[in-house]
PDB file of C-alpha atoms in Angstrom:
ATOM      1  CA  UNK A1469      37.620 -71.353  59.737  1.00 71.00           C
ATOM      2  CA  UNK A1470      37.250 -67.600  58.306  1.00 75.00           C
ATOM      3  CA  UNK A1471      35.105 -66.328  60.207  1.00 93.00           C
ATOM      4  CA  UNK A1472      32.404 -66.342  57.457  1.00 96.00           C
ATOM      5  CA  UNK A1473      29.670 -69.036  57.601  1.00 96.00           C
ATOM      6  CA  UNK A1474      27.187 -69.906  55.104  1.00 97.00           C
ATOM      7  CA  UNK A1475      24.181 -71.845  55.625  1.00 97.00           C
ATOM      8  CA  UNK A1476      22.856 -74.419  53.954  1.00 97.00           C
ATOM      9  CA  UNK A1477      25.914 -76.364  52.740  1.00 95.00           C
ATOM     10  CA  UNK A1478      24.402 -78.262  49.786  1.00 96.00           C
ATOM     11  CA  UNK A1479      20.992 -77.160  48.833  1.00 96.00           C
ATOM     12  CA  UNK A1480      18.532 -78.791  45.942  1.00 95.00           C
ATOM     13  CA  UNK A1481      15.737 -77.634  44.386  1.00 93.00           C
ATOM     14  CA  UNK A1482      13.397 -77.496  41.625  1.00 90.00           C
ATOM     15  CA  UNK A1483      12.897 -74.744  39.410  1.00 88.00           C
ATOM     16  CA  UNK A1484       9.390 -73.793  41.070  1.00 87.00           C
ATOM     17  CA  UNK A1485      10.979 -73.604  44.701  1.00 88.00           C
ATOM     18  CA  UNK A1486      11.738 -70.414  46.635  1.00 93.00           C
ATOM     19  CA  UNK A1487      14.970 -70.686  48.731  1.00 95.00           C
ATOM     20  CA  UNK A1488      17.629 -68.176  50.717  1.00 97.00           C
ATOM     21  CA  UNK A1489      20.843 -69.046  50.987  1.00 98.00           C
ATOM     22  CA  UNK A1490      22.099 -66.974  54.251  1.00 98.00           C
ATOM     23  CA  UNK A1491      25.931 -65.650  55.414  1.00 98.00           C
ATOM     24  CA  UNK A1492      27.245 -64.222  58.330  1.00 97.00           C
ATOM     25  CA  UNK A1493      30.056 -63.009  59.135  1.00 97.00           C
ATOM     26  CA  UNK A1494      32.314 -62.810  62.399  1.00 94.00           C
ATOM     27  CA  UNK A1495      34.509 -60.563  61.606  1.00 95.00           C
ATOM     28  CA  UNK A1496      33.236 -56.533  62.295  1.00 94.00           C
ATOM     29  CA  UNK A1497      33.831 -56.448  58.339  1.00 94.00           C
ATOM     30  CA  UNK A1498      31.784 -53.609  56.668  1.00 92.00           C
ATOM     31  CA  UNK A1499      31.294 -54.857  53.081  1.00 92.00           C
ATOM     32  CA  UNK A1500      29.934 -57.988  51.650  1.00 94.00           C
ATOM     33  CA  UNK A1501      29.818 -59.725  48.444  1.00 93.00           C
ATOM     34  CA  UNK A1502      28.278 -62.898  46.852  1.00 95.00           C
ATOM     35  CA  UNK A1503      29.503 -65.188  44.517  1.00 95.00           C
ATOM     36  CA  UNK A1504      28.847 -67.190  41.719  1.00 96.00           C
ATOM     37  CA  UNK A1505      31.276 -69.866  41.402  1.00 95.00           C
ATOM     38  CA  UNK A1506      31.033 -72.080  38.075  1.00 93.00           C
ATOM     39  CA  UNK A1507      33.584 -75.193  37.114  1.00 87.00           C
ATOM     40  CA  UNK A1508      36.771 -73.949  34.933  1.00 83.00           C
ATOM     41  CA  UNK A1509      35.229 -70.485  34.921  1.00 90.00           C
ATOM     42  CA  UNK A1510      36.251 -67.141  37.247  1.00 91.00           C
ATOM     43  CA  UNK A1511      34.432 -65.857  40.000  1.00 92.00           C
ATOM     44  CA  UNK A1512      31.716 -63.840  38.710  1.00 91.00           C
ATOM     45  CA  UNK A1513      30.489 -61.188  41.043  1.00 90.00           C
ATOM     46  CA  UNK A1514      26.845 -60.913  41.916  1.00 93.00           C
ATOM     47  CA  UNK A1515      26.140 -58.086  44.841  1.00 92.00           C
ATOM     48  CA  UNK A1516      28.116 -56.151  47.158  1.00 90.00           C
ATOM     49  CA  UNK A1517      27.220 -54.229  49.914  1.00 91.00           C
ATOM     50  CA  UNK A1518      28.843 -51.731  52.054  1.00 86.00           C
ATOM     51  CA  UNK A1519      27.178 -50.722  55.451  1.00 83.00           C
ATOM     52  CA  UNK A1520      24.626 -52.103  54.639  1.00 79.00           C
ATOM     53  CA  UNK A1521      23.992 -50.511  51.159  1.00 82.00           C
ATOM     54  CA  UNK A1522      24.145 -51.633  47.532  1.00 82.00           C
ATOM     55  CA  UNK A1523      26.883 -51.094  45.562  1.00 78.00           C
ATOM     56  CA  UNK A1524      27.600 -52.676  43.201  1.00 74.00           C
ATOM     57  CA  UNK A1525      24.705 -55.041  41.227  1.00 74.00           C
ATOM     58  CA  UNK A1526      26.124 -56.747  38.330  1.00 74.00           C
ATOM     59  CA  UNK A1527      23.179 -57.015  35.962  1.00 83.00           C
ATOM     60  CA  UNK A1528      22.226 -59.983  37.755  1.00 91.00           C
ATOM     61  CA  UNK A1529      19.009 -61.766  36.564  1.00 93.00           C
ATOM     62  CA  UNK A1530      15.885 -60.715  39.066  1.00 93.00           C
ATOM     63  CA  UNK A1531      14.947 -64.315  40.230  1.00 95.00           C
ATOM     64  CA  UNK A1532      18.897 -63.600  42.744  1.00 96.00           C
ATOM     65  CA  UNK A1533      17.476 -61.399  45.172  1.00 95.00           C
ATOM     66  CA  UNK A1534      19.772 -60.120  47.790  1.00 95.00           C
ATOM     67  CA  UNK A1535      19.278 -58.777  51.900  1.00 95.00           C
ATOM     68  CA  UNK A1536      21.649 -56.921  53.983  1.00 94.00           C
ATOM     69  CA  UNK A1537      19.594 -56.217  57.302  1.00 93.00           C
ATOM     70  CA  UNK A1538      23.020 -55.758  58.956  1.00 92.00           C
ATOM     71  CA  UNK A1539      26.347 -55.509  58.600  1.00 90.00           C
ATOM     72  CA  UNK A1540      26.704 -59.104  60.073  1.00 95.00           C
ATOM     73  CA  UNK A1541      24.373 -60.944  57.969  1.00 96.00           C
ATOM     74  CA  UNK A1542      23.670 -61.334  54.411  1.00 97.00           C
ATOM     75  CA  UNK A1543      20.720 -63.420  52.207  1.00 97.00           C
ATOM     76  CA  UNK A1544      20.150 -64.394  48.709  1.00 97.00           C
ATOM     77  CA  UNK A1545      16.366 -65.543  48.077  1.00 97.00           C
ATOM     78  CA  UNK A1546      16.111 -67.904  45.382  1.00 96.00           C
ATOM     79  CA  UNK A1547      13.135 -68.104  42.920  1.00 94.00           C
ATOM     80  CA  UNK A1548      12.155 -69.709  39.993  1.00 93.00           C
ATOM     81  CA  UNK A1549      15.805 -70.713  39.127  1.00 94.00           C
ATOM     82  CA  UNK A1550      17.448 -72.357  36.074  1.00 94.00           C
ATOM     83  CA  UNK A1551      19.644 -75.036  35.981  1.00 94.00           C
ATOM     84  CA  UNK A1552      22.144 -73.082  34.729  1.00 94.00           C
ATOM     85  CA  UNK A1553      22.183 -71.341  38.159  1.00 96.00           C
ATOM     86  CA  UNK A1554      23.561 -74.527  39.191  1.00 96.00           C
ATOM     87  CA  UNK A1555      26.998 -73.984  40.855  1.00 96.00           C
ATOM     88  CA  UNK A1556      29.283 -73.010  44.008  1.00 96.00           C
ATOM     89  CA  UNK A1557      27.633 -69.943  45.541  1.00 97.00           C
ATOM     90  CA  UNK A1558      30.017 -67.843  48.180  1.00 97.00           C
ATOM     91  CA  UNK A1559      29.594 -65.094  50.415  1.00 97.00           C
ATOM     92  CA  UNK A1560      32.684 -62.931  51.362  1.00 95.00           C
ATOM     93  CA  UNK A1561      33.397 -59.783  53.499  1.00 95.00           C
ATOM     94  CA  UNK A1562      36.373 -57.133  53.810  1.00 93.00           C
ATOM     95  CA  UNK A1563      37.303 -54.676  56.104  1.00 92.00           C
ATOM     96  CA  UNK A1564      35.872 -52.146  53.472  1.00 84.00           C
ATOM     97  CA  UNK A1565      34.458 -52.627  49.644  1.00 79.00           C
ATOM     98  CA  UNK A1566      37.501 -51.509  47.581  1.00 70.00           C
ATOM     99  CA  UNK A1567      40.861 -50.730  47.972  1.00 65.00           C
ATOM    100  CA  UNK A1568      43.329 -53.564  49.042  1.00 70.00           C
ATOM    101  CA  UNK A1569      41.422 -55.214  51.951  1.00 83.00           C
ATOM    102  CA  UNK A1570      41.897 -58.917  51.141  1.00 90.00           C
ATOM    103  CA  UNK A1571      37.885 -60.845  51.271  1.00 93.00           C
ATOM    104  CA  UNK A1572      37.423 -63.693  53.463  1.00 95.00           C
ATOM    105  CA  UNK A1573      35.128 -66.034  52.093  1.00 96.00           C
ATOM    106  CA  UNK A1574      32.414 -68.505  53.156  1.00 96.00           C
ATOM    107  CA  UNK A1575      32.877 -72.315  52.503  1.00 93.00           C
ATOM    108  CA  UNK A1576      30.032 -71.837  50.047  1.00 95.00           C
ATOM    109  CA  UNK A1577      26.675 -73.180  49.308  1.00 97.00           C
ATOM    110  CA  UNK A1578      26.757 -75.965  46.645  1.00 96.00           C
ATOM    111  CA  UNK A1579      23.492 -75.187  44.771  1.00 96.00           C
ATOM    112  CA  UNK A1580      21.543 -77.829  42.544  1.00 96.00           C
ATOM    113  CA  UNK A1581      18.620 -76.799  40.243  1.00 95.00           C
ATOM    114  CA  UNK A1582      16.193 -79.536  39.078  1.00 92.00           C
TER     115      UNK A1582
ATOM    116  CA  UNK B1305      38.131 -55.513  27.330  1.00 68.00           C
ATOM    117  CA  UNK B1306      39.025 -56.921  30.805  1.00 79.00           C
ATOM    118  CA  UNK B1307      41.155 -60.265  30.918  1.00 88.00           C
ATOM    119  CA  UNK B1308      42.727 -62.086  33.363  1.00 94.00           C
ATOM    120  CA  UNK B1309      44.787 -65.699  31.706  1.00 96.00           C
ATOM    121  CA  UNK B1310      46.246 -68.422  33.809  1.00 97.00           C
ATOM    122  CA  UNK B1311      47.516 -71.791  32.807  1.00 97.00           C
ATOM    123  CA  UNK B1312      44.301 -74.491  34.008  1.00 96.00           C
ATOM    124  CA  UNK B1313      46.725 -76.713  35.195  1.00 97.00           C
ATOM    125  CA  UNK B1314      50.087 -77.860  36.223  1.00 98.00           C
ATOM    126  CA  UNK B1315      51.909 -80.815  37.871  1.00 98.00           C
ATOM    127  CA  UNK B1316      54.909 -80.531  40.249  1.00 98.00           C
ATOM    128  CA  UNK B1317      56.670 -82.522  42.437  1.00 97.00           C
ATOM    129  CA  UNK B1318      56.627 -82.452  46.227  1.00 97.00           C
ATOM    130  CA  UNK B1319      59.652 -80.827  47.421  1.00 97.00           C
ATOM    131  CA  UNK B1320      60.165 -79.097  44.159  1.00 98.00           C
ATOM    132  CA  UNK B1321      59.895 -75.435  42.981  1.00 98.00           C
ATOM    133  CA  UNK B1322      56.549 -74.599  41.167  1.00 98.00           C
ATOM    134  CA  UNK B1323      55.904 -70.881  39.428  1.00 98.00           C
ATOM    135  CA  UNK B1324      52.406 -70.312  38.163  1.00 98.00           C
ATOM    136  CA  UNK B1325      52.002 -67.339  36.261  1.00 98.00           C
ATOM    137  CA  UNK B1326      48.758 -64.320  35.972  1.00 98.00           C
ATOM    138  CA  UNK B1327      48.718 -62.055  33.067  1.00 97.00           C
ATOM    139  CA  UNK B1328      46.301 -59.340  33.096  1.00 96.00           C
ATOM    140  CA  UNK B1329      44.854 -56.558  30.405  1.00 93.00           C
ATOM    141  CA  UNK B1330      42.365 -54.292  32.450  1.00 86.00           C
ATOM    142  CA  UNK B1331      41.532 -50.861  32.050  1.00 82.00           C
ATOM    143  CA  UNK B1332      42.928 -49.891  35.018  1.00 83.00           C
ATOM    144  CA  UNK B1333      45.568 -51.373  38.007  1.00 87.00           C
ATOM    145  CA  UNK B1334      44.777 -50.797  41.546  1.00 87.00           C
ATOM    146  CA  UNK B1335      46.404 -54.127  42.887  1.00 91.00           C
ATOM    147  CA  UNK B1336      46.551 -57.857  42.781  1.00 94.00           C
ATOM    148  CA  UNK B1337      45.349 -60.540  44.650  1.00 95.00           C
ATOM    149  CA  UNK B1338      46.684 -64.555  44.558  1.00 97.00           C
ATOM    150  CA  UNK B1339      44.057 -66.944  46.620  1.00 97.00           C
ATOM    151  CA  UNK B1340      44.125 -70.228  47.186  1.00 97.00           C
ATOM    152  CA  UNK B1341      41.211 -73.115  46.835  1.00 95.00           C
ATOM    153  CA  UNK B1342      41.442 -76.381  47.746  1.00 95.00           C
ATOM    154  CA  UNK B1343      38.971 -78.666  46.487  1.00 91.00           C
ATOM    155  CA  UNK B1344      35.455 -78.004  48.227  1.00 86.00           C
ATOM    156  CA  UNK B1345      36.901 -75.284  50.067  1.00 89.00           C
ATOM    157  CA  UNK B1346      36.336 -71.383  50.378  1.00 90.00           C
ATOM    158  CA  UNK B1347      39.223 -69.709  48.796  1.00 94.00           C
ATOM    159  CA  UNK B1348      42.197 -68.155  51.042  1.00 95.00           C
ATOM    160  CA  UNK B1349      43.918 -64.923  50.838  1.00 94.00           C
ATOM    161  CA  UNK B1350      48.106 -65.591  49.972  1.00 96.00           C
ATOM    162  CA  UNK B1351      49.198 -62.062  48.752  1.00 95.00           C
ATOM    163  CA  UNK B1352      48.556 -58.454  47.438  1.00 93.00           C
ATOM    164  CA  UNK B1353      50.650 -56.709  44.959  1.00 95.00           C
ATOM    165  CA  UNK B1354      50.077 -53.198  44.160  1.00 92.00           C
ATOM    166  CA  UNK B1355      53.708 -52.427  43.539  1.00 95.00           C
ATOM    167  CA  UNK B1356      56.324 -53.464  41.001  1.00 97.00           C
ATOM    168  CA  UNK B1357      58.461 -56.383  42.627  1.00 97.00           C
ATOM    169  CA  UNK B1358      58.856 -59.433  44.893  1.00 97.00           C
ATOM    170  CA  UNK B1359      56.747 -60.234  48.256  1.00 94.00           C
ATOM    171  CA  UNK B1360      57.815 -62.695  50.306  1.00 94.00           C
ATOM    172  CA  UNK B1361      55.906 -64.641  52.787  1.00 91.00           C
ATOM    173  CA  UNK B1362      57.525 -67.826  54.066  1.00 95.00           C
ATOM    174  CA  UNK B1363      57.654 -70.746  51.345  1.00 97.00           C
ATOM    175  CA  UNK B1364      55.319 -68.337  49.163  1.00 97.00           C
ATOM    176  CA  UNK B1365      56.101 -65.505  46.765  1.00 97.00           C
ATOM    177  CA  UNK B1366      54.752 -63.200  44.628  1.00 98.00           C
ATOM    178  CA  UNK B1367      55.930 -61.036  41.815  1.00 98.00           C
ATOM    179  CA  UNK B1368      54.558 -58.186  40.187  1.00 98.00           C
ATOM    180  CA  UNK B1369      55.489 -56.379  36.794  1.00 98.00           C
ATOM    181  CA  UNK B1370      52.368 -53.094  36.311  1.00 96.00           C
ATOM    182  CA  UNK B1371      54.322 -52.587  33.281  1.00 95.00           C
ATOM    183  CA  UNK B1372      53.904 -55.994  31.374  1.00 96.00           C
ATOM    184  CA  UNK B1373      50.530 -56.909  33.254  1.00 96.00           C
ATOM    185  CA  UNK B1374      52.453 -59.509  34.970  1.00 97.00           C
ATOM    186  CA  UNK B1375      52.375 -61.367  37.837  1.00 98.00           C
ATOM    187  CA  UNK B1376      53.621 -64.546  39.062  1.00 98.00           C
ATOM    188  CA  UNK B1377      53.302 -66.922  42.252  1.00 98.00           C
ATOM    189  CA  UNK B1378      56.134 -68.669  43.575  1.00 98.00           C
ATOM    190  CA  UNK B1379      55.898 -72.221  45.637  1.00 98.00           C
ATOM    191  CA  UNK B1380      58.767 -73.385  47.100  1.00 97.00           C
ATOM    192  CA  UNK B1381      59.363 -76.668  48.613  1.00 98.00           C
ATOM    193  CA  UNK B1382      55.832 -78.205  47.409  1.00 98.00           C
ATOM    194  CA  UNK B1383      53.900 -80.206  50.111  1.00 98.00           C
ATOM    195  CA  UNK B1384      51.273 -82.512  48.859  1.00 97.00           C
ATOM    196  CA  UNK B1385      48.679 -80.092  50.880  1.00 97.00           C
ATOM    197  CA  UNK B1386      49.619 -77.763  48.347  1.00 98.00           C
ATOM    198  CA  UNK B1387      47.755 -79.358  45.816  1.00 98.00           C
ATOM    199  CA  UNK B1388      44.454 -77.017  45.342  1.00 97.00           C
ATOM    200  CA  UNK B1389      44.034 -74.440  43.246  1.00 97.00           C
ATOM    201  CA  UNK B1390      45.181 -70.785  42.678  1.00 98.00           C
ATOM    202  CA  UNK B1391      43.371 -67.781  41.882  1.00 97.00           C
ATOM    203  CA  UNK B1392      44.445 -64.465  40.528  1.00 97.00           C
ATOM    204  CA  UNK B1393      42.671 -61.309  40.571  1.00 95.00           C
ATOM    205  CA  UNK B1394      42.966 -57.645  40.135  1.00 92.00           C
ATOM    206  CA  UNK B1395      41.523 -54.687  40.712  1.00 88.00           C
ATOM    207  CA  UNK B1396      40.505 -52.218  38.394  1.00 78.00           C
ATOM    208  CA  UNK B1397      38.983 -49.200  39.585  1.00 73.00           C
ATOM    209  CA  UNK B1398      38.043 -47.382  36.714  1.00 59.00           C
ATOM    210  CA  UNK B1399      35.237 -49.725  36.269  1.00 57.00           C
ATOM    211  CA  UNK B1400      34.160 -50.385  39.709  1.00 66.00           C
ATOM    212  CA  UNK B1401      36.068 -49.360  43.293  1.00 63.00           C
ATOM    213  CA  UNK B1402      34.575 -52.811  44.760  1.00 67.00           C
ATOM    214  CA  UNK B1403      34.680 -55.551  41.960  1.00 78.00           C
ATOM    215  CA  UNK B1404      37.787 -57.800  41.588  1.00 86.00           C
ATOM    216  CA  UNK B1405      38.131 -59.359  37.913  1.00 88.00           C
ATOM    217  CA  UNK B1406      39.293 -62.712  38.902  1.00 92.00           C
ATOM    218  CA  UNK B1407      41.524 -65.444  36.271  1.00 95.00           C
ATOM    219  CA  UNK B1408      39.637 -69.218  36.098  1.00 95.00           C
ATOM    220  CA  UNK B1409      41.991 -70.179  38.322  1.00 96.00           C
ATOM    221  CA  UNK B1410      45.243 -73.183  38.117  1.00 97.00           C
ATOM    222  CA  UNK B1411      44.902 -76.323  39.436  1.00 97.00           C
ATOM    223  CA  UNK B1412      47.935 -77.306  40.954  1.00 98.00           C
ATOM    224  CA  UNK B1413      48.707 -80.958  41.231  1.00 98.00           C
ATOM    225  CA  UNK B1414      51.589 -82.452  43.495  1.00 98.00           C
ATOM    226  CA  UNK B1415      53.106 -85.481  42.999  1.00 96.00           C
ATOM    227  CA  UNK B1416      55.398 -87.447  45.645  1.00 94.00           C
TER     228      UNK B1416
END
């Protein structure tokens, strides 16, 4: 247990669907991040916000749409996906964004496009 | 370019001595991170280097050389619970203050 929970665990759906995967976290961190998580391949990073703010956006494609209404909880809303969007989605938090405050991460949302 | 390499996977032997290495070519250095993943799990924070040399923290270790982009984690006296895998990443701020660039990861397989 981290302290950072992600909701749904498993989650399928066709490529017409709209979804949110949502993450909160326990913590009092002020930055959070999601993740894409692919077999054999590194962690590619999606969003991260800091108080609540955007920083960092890494030319992600436009049907990933994230939410930050806190500093507690973030969303990603799901729309007209691929199945290449198929894989291991995380959410993580730090104390801060940047510098050498280690993230604790969500068990993840396993994410299956039809 | 920015490039993080790590061997996919090794096999070890419980009780043994297992060293799996992180080589890195980034623009910049502002730290690095090991984490471990077990299968179906989130990943878990082991250590942070931002200085040259060893960190020790129980029956894990972990080196760091800035000047030969080199770092290296150090199991000793494997349990089978070990077995997950291990990910590498650094920091490099002169792209981006909040990204880490993160290595594929090794699998890490121990035998009895």
């Amino acid at each position: 247990e981290t302290g950072v929970t992600q909701t749904p665990r498993h989650l399928v759906m066709g490529m017409t669907n709209k979804k949110s995967l949502k993450c909160e976290q326990h913590l009092g961190h002020n930055a959070m991040y999601w993740y894409k998580q692919s077999a054999k391949k590194p962690l590619e990073l999606m969003f991260v916000y800091s108080l609540e703010e955007r920083v960092e956006n890494n030319s992600v494609p436009s049907r990933f749409s994230p939410e930050c209404p806190n500093s507690s909880h973030l969303f990603l809303h799901l729309h007209t996906l691929q199945p290449e969007d198929s894989a291991l989605y995380l959410c993580a938090s730090s104390r801060a964004a940047g510098g050498g405050d280690e993230q604790y991460f969500g068990p993840g949302t396993r994410l299956t496009v039809t | 370019g920015q490039n993080i390499d790590q061997p996919t996977e090794m096999t070890a032997t419980e009780g043994a001595i297992v060293q799996i290495n992180c080589t890195y070519q980034t623009s910049g250095f502002n730290g690095l991170f090991w984490y471990q993943q077990h299968a179906g799990e989130a990943p878990t924070f082991l250590s942070y280097n931002v200085l040259d040399g060893l960190e020790e923290k129980g029956r894990f270790s972990s080196f760091l050389s800035r000047s030969k982009g080199y770092s290296y984690l150090l199991l000793k006296e494997l349990q089978m619970k070990d077995s997950a895998s291990y990910l590498c990443a650094v920091r490099s701020p002169r792209d981006s203050n909040y990204q880490l660039i993160w290595g594929a990861g090794t699998k890490l397989i121990i035998k009895p």
